[in-house]
XYZ file of C-alpha atoms in Angstrom:
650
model
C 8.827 67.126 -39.438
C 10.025 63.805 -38.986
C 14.227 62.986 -39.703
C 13.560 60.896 -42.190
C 10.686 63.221 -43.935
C 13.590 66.017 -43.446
C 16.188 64.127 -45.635
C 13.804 62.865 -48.198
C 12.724 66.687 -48.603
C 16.365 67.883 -48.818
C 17.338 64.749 -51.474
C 14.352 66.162 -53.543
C 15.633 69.774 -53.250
C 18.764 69.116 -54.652
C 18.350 67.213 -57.447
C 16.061 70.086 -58.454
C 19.077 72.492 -58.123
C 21.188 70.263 -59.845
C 18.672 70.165 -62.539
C 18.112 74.049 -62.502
C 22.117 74.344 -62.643
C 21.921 72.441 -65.928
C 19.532 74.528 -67.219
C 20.510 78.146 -66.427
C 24.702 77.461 -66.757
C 25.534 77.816 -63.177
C 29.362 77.143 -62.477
C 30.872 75.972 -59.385
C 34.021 78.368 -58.686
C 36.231 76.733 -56.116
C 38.119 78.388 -53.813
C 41.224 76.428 -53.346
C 43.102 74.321 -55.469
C 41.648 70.630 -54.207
C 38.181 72.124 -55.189
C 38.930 72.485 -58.624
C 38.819 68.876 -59.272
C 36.020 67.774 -61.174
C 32.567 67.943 -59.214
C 31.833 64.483 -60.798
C 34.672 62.825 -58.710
C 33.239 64.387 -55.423
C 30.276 62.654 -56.189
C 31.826 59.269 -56.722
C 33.440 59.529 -53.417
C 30.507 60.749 -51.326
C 29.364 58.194 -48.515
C 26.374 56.595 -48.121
C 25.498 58.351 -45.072
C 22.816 61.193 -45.671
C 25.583 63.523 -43.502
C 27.864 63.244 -45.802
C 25.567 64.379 -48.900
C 24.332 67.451 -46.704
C 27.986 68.654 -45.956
C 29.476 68.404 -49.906
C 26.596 70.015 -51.254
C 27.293 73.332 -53.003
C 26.865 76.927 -50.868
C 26.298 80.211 -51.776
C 29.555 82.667 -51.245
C 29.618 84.690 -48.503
C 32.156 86.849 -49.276
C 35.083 85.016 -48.114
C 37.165 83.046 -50.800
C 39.036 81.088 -49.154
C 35.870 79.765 -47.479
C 36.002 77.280 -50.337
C 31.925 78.620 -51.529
C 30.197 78.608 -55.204
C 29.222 82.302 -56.913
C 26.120 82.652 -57.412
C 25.079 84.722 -60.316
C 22.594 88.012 -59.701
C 19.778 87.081 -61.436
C 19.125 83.674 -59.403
C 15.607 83.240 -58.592
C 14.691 83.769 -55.078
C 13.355 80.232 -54.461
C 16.389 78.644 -55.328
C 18.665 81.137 -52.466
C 15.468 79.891 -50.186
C 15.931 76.179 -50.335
C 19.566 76.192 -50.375
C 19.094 77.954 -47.055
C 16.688 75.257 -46.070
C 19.098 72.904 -46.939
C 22.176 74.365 -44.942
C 19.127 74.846 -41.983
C 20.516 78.119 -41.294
C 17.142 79.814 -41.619
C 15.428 76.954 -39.320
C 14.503 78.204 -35.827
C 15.503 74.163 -34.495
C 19.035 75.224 -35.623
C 20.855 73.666 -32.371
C 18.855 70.640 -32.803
C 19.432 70.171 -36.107
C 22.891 70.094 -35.019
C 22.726 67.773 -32.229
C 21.235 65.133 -34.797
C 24.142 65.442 -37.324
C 26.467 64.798 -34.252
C 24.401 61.969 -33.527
C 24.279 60.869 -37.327
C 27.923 60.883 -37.610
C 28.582 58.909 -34.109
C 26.361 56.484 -35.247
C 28.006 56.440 -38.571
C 31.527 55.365 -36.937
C 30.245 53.192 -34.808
C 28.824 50.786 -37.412
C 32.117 51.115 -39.522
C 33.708 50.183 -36.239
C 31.497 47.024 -35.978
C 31.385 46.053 -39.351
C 35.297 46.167 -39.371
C 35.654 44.103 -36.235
C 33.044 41.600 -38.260
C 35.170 41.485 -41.085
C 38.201 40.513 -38.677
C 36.156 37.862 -37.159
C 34.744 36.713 -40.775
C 38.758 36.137 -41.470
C 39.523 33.985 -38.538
C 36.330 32.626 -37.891
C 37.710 28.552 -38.326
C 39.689 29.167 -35.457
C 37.254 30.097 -32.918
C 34.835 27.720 -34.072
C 37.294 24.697 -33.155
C 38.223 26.487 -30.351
C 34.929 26.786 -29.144
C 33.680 22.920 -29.679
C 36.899 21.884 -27.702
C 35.869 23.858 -24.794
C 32.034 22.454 -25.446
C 33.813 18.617 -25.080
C 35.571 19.482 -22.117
C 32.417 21.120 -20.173
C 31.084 18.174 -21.282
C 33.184 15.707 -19.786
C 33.656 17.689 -16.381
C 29.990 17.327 -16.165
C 30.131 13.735 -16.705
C 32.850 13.412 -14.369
C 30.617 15.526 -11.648
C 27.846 12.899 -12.086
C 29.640 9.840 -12.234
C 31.973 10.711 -9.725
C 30.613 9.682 -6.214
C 33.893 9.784 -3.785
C 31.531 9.484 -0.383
C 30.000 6.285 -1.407
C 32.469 4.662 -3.911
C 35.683 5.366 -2.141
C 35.384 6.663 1.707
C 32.592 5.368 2.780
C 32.389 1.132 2.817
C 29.901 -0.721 0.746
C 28.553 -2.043 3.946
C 27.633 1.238 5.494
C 26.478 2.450 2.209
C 23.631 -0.226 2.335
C 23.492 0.259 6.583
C 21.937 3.546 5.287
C 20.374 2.761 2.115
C 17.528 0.467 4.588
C 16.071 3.359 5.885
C 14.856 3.932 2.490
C 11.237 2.828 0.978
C 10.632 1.134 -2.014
C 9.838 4.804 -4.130
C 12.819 6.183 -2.522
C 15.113 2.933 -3.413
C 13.494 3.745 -7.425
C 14.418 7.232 -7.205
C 17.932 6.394 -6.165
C 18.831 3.745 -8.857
C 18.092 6.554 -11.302
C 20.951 8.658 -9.950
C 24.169 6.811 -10.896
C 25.131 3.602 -11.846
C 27.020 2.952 -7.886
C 23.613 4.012 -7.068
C 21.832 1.718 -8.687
C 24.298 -1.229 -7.622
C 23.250 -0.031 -3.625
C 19.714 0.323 -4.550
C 19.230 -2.811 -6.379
C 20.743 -4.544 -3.118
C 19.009 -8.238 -2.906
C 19.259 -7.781 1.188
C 17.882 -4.617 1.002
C 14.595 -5.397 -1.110
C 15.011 -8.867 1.206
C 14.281 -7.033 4.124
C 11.561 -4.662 2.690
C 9.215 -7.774 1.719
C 9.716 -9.352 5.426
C 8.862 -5.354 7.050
C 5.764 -5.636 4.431
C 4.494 -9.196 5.981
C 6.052 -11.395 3.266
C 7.788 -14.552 3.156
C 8.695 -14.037 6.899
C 10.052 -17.250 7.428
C 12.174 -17.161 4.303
C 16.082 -16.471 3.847
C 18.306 -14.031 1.499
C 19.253 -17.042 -0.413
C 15.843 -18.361 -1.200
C 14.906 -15.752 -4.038
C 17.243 -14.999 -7.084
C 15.577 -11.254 -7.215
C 14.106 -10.043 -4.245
C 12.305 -6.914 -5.984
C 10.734 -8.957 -8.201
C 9.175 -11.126 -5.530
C 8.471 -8.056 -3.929
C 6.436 -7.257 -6.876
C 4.971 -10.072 -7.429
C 3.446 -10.425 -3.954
C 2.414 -6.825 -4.177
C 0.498 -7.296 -7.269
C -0.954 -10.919 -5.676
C -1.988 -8.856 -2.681
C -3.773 -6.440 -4.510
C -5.341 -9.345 -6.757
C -6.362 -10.823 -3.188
C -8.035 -8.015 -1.785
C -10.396 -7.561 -5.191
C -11.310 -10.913 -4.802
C -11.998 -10.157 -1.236
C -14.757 -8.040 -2.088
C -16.236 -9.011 -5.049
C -16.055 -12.636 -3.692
C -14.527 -14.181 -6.429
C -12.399 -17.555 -5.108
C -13.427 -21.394 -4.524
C -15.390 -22.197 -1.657
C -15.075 -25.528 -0.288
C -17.404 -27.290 2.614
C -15.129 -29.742 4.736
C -17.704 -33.110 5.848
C -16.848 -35.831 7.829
C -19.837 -38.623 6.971
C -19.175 -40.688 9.834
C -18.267 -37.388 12.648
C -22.218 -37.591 13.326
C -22.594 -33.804 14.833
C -19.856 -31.269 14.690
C -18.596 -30.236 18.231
C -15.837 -27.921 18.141
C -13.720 -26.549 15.144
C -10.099 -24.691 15.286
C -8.024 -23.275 12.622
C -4.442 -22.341 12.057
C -2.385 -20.954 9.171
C -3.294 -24.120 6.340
C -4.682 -26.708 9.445
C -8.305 -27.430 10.437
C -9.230 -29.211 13.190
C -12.774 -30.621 13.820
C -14.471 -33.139 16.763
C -17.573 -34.680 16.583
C -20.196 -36.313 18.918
C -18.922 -39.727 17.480
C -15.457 -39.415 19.346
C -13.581 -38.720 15.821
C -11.346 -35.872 15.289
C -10.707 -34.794 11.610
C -8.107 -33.066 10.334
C -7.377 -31.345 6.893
C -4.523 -29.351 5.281
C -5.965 -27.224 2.391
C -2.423 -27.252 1.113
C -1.859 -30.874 0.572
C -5.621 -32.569 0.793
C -3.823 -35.984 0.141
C -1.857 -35.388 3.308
C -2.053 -39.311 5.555
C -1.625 -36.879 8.867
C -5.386 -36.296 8.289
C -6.147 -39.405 9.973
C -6.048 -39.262 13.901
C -6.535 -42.457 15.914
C -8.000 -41.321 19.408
C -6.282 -43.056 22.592
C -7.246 -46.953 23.620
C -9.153 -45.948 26.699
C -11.652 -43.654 24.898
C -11.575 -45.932 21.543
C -12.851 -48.643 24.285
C -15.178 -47.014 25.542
C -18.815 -47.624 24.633
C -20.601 -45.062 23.389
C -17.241 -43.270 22.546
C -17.641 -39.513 24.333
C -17.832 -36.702 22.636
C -15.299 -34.151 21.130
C -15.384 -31.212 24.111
C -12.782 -29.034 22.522
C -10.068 -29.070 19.924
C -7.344 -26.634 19.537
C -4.430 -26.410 16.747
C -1.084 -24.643 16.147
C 1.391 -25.197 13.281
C 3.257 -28.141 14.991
C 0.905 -29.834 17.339
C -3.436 -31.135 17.457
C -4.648 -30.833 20.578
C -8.394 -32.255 21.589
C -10.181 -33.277 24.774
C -13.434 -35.123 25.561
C -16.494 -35.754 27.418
C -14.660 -37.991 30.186
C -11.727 -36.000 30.561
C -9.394 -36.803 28.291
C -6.777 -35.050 26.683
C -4.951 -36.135 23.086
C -2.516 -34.431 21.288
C -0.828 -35.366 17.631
C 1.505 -34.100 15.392
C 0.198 -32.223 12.286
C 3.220 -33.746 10.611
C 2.434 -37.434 11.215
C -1.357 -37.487 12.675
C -1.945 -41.310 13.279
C -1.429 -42.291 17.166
C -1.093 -39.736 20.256
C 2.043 -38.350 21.037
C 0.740 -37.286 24.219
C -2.358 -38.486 26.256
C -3.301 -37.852 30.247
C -6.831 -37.838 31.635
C -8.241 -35.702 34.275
C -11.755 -37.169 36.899
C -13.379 -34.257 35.539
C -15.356 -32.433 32.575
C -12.612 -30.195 31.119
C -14.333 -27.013 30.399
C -11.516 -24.983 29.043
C -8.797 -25.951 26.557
C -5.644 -24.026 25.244
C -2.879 -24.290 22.975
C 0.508 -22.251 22.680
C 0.343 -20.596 18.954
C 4.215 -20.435 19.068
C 5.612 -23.810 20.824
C 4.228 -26.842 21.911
C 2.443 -25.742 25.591
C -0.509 -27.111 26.320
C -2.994 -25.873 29.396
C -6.392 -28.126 30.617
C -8.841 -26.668 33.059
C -11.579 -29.327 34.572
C -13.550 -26.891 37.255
C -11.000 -24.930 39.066
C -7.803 -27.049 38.763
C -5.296 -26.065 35.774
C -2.615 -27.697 34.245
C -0.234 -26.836 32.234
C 2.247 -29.083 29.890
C 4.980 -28.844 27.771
C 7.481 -30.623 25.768
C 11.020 -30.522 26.495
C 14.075 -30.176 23.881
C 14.080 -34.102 23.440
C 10.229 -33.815 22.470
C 9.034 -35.508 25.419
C 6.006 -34.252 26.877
C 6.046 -33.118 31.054
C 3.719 -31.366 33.346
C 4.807 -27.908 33.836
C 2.507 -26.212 36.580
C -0.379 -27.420 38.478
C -2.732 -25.242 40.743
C -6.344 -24.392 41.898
C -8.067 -21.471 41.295
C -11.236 -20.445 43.738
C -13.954 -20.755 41.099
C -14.347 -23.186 38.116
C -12.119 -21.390 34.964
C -14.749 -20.415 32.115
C -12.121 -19.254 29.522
C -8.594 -18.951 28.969
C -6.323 -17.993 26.334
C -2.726 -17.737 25.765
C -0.366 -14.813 25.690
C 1.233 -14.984 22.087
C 4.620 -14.188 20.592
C 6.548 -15.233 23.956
C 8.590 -17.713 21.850
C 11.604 -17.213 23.551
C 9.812 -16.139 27.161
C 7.947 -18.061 29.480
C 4.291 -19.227 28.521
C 1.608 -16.840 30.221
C -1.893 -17.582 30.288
C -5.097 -15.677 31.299
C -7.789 -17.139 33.230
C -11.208 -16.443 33.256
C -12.969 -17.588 36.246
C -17.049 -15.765 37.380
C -15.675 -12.413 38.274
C -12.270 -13.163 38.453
C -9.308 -12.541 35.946
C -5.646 -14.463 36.205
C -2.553 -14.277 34.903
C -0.598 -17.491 35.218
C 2.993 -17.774 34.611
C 4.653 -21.172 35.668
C 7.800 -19.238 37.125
C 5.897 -17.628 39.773
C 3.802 -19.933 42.368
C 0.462 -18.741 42.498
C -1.502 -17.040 39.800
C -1.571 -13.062 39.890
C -4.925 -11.106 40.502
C -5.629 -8.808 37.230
C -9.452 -8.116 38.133
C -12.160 -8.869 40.443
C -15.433 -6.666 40.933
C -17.980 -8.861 43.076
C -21.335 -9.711 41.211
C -19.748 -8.946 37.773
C -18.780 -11.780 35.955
C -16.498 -11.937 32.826
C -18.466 -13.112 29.813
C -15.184 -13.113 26.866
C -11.882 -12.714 26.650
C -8.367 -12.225 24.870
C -5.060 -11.069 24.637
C -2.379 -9.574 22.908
C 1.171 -9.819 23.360
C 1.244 -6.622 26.007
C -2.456 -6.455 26.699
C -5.546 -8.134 27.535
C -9.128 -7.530 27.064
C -12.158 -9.135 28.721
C -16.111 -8.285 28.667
C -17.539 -7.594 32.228
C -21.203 -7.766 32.662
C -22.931 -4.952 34.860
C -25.967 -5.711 36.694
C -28.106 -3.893 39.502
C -27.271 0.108 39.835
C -23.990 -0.506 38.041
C -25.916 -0.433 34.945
C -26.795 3.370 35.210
C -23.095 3.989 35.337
C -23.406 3.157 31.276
C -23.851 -0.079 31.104
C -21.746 -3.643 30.210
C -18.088 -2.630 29.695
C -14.730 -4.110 28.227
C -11.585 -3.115 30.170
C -7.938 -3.451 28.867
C -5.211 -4.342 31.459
C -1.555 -4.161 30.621
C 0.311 -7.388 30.915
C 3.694 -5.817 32.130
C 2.253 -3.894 35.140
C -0.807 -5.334 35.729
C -2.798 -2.260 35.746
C -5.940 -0.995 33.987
C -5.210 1.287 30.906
C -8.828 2.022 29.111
C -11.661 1.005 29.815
C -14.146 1.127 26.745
C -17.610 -0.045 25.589
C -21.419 1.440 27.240
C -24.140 -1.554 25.655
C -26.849 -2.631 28.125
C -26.325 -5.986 25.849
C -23.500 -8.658 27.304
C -20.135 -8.042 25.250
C -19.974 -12.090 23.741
C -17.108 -12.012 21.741
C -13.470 -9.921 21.358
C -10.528 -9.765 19.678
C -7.674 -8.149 20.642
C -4.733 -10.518 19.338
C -5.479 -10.340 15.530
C -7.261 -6.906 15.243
C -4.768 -3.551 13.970
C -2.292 -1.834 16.499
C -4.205 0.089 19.062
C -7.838 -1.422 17.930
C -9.821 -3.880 19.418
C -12.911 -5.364 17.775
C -15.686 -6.938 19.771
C -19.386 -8.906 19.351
C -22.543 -7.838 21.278
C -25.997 -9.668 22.208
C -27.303 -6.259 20.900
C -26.487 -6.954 17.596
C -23.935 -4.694 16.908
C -19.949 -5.535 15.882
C -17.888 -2.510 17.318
C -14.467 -0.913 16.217
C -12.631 0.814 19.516
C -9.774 3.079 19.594
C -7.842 2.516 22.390
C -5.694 5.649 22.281
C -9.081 8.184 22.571
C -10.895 5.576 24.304
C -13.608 6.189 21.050
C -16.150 3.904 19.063
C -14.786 3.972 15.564
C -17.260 1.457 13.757
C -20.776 0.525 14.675
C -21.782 -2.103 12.639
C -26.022 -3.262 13.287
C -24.751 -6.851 11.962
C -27.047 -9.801 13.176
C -30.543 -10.099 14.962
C -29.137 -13.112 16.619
C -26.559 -11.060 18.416
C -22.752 -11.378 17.899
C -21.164 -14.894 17.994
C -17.101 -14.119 16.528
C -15.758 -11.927 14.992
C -11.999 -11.264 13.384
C -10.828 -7.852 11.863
C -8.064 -6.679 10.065
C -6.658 -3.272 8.837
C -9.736 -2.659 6.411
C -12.107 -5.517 6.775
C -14.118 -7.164 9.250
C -15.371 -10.493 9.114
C -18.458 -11.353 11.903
C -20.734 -14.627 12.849
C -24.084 -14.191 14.409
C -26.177 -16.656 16.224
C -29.127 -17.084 12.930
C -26.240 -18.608 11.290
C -24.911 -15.092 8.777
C -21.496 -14.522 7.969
C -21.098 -10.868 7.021
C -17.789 -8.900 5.819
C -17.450 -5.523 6.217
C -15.374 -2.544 4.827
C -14.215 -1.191 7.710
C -13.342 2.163 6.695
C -17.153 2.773 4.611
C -18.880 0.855 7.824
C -20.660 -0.943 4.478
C -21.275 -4.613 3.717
C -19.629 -6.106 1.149
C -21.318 -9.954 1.051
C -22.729 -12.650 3.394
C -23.304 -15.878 3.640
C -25.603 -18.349 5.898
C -25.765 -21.501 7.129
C -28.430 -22.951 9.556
C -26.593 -23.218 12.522
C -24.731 -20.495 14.535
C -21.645 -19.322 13.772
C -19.002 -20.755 16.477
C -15.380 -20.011 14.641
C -14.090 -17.128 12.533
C -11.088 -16.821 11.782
C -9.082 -15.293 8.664
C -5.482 -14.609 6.730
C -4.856 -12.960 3.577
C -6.460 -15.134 1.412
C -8.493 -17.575 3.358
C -11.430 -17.426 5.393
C -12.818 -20.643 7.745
C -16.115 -20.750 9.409
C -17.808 -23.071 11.615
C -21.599 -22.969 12.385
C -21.707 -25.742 15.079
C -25.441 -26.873 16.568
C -26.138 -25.897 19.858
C -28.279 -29.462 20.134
C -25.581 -32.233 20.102
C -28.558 -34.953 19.783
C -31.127 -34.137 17.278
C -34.551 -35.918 17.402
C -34.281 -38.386 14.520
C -30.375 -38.174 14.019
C -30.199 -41.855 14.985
C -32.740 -44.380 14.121
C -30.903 -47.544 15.480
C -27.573 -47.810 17.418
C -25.821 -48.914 14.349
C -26.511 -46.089 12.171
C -23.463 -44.019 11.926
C -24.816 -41.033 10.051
C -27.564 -38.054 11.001
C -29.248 -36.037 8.472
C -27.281 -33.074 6.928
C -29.355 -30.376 8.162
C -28.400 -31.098 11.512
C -24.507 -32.013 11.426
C -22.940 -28.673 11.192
C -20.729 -26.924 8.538
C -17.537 -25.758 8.203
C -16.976 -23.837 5.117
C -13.115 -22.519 3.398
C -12.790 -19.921 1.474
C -9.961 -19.205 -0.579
C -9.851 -15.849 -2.361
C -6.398 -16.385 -4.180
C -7.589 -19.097 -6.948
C -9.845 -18.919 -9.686
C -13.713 -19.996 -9.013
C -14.402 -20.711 -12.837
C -11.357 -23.905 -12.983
C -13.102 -27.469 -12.810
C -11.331 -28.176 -9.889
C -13.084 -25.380 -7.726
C -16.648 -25.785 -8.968
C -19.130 -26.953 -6.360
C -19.333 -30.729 -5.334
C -23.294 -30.897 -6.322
C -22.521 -29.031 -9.703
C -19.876 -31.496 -10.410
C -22.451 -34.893 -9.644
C -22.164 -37.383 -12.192
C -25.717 -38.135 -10.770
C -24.545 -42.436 -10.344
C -24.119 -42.952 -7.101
C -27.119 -43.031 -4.938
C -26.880 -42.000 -1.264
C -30.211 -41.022 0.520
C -28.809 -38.337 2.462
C -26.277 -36.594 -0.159
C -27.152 -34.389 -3.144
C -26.712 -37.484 -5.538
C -30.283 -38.488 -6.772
C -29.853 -41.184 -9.799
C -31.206 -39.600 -12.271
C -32.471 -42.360 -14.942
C -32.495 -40.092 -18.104
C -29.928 -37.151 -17.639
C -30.639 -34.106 -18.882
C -27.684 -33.890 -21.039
C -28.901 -37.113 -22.779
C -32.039 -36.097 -23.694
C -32.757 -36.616 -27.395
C -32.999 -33.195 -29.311
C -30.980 -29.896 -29.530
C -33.258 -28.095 -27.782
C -35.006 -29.311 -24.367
C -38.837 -28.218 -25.795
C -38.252 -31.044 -28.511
């Protein structure tokens, strides 16, 4: 039986005694003289505990007096001496149990009138500890805030100056997470040289100063969010596309591009230049030199070249010109050599320009004053094919590397001859480029050297003059590579087999393996994720580099001669390989050729928008008045717009 069943079944049991008391006259004797106080006032003062009841219950007498018991008449009824032994338990066999549990009763008992008098204390004084507990709540409070705010290392010991010395090793997400950690955080994070120096490291506004932004983070974001703008445009080709004539240039000879200048030479003897930032610009116009304006028929354009200070251009008879992109109009600079130049180069970081006319080479420059000297002159033992200039050597001496039949040179106009890079007898060089510490070069294979894999493209270092990969197994000639504009430790090259290539030259690996034109591979130009490629039928492709997919093309009918690319603006050339068309010229005074065969040189720019007025085709933008025979520009005598009626079936 259960406790609580128990004291339910003795509660029961005595108020049936009490009632059978009632009834049959029982009287309570007590033994001593505090029992004979009234048995109502005992039952007054009992407790509430259960314990309590059990213990001032009446007994029967045992014999003993002073024991304090009740008599008990003779003729009780048996029952009734039964449950009052049920109710003392001394007839139970759990006897010592039953005990245990009144011990435990009564402990428990004491203890709650222990707690609820310690309540009742605390009920009395209970103001108190409440404001004495929300003054120690303020002053955790504050000794947190003072934990936070307080930043001795970089507030008082260490400098502001080293503070931000090691605040630049930090990214952009780390700068972010920073500002949020105090406010002499956020001061150091928010640091205009700091975010200054994070948009140069990301390729932006490199030739800018602190001074020329108010808020460095925001032009930080800006350019971020124009870059990204950029690159969707990139490959959804969404931009204005522009084609760059010259009417009277006859047939297009030679095109070269840098940062916002393009320069162009035609058959006629006229070299054209534009700036796509300032179209208006008067340097456009470029007077060539007395003794080839003399001249009758004027030569042709043989090759131009272009940096961001100086125009370079030579011609049929050995002439060299040179402007300034800043002023165009006369030469600044003009020498002639007895000879067909075949090669032509141009310095892309200072004013250094190198002719080669068969095997001799010379090499200018212009001085501090701006006046133009020759710096080097020498022969080499075959006729120089290509050459190309060893960039970012601003503050260095100019080195160039030669190309001539099997031969490979590096020039430098300190030393007195030309070093040796490469020679391998009956294997001639076909392209060629260079990097600021390397150079690349196609070598074609013929005879058994072909079984060894084939046409290959070796790397040499510039500092020691030694080979360091060799790369590339196509039985087609390597035509075109680049190695100056291409990712860090990539090289991208062009092959007569129709393929564009990616190279690793770490693992000496093929990366891409593009099957781009039928034609074969003219130029090509990659970057970190695209790559942009010219084929001989006249297709420009771009590529995702990473997906090895296509992403758009374009054609023209003439190959494709010039690629070259920046963030947001992509030039191409396609330049006829015959420089006198059958029925270009009529009579000697006819100063135009038919479109088809002049050439093209298209510019793309992918930062503007394609749907303004301003970038809309030239033939969708005809007023249809002027009439030309050999432009888009027909006359029409009724246009369409005109037409009477809403609708073109009335």
């Amino acid at each position: 039986m259960a406790a609580n069943e128990l004291v339910a079944f003795r509660e029961r049991w005595k108020r049936e005694l009490k009632n059978r008391k009632e009834e049959t006259g029982l009287v309570c004797v007590p033994s001593s003289s505090s029992s004979r106080d009234h048995p109502e006032q005992k039952d007054v003062k009992k407790p509430c505990d259960t314990l309590k009841q059990e213990e001032s219950s009446c007994t029967e007498d045992e014999g003993s007096v002073g024991g304090g018991s009740f008599a008990v008449e003779a003729d009780q009824p048996q029952y009734v001496s039964i449950a009052r032994s049920l109710l003392d338990g001394r007839t139970s066999p759990l006897l010592d149990r039953i005990q245990e549990e009144r011990t435990r009763r009564k402990r428990q008992y004491d203890n709650m009138t222990n707690m609820c008098s310690v309540s009742l204390q605390q009920q009395q004084r209970q103001p108190q500890r409440k404001v004495k507990k929300e003054e120690e709540l303020v002053d955790q409070l504050i000794q947190d805030l003072n934990e936070v705010n307080d930043i001795p290392f970089f507030d008082i010991e260490l400098p502001y100056e080293l503070a931000l010395k090691i605040f630049q090793y930090l990214n952009c997400m780390e700068l972010g997470r920073c500002a949020q950690v105090s406010r002499a955080w956020r001061v150091l994070a928010e640091d205009g040289v700091l975010w200054f120096r994070l948009c140069q490291r990301e390729g932006y506004h490199q030739g800018a100063s602190v001074s020329s932004s108010p808020c460095w983070k925001s032009t930080l974001r800006d350019c971020r969010n124009s870059a990204r703008t950029v690159r969707s445009n990139w490959k959804n080709r969404v931009g204005s596309v522009s084609q760059l004539q010259f009417e009277l240039g006859k047939i297009l000879c030679d095109v070269s591009s840098c940062d916002s200048f393009v320069l162009a030479g035609y058959t006629s003897g006229d070299v054209r230049l534009w700036d796509t930032l300032h179209w208006d610009s008067t340097s456009s116009f470029l007077k060539t030199n007395s003794l080839s304006a003399n001249t009758h028929p004027r030569p042709h354009v043989s090759h131009v070249q272009i940096n961001s200070t100086v125009a370079a251009a030579s011609y049929e008879d050995g002439c060299v010109d040179l402007w300034s992109t800043e002023t165009g109009g006369e030469p600044i600079h003009h020498y002639q050599i007895p000879r067909r130049i075949q090669a032509l180069g141009l310095s892309p970081d200072r004013p250094v320009l190198i002719s080669a006319a068969g095997s001799y080479v010379r090499l200018d420059s212009a001085n501090d004053c701006g006046y133009w000297r020759t710096v080097c002159e020498t022969r080499l033992p075959k006729t120089v094919e290509s050459l190309t200039f060893v960039p970012n050597r601003a503050d260095q001496s100019p080195l160039v590397v030669l190309a001539a039949g099997e031969d490979v040179y590096l020039l430098n106009p300190q030393e007195e001859q030309p070093r040796t890079l490469h020679s391998v007898y009956g294997h001639p060089v076909t392209c060629l480029d260079a990097s600021n510490t390397l150079t690349a070069f196609g070598v074609k294979r013929t005879g058994w050297a072909m079984h060894d894999g084939g046409n290959k493209i070796h790397v040499y270092s510039l500092e020691t003059g030694k080979p360091t990969v060799c790369v590339g197994s196509s039985p087609g000639d390597f035509t075109c590579v680049n190695l100056r504009d291409s990712p860090p430790h990539l090289l991208v090259c062009g092959n007569k087999d129709r393929r564009v290539r990616v190279f690793d030259l770490r693992s000496s690996s093929s990366l891409v393996s593009l099957y781009a034109h039928h034609l074969g591979v003219t130029s090509v130009q990659a970057d970190d994720w695209k790559i942009v490629s010219g084929g001989d039928e006249g297709l420009v492709c771009v590529w995702e580099m990473r997906m090895g997919t296509k992403l758009w093309e374009m054609h023209n009918r003439h190959p494709v001669r010039h690629v070259r690319f920046n963030t947001s603006t992509l030039v191409t050339a396609n330049i006829p390989d015959d420089k006198s068309p059958r029925g270009a010229c009529i009579t000697d005074d006819d100063l135009t050729a038919h479109r088809r065969h002049r050439g093209v040189i298209s510019h793309y720019d992918f930062s503007e928008d394609a749907l303004s007025q301003d970038h809309i085709l030239p033939i969708c933008r005809s007023d249809y008045i002027d009439s030309s025979g050999y432009n888009y520009n027909i006359n029409l005598a009724v246009p369409y717009d005109r037409l009477s009626g809403s609708h073109p079936s009335h």
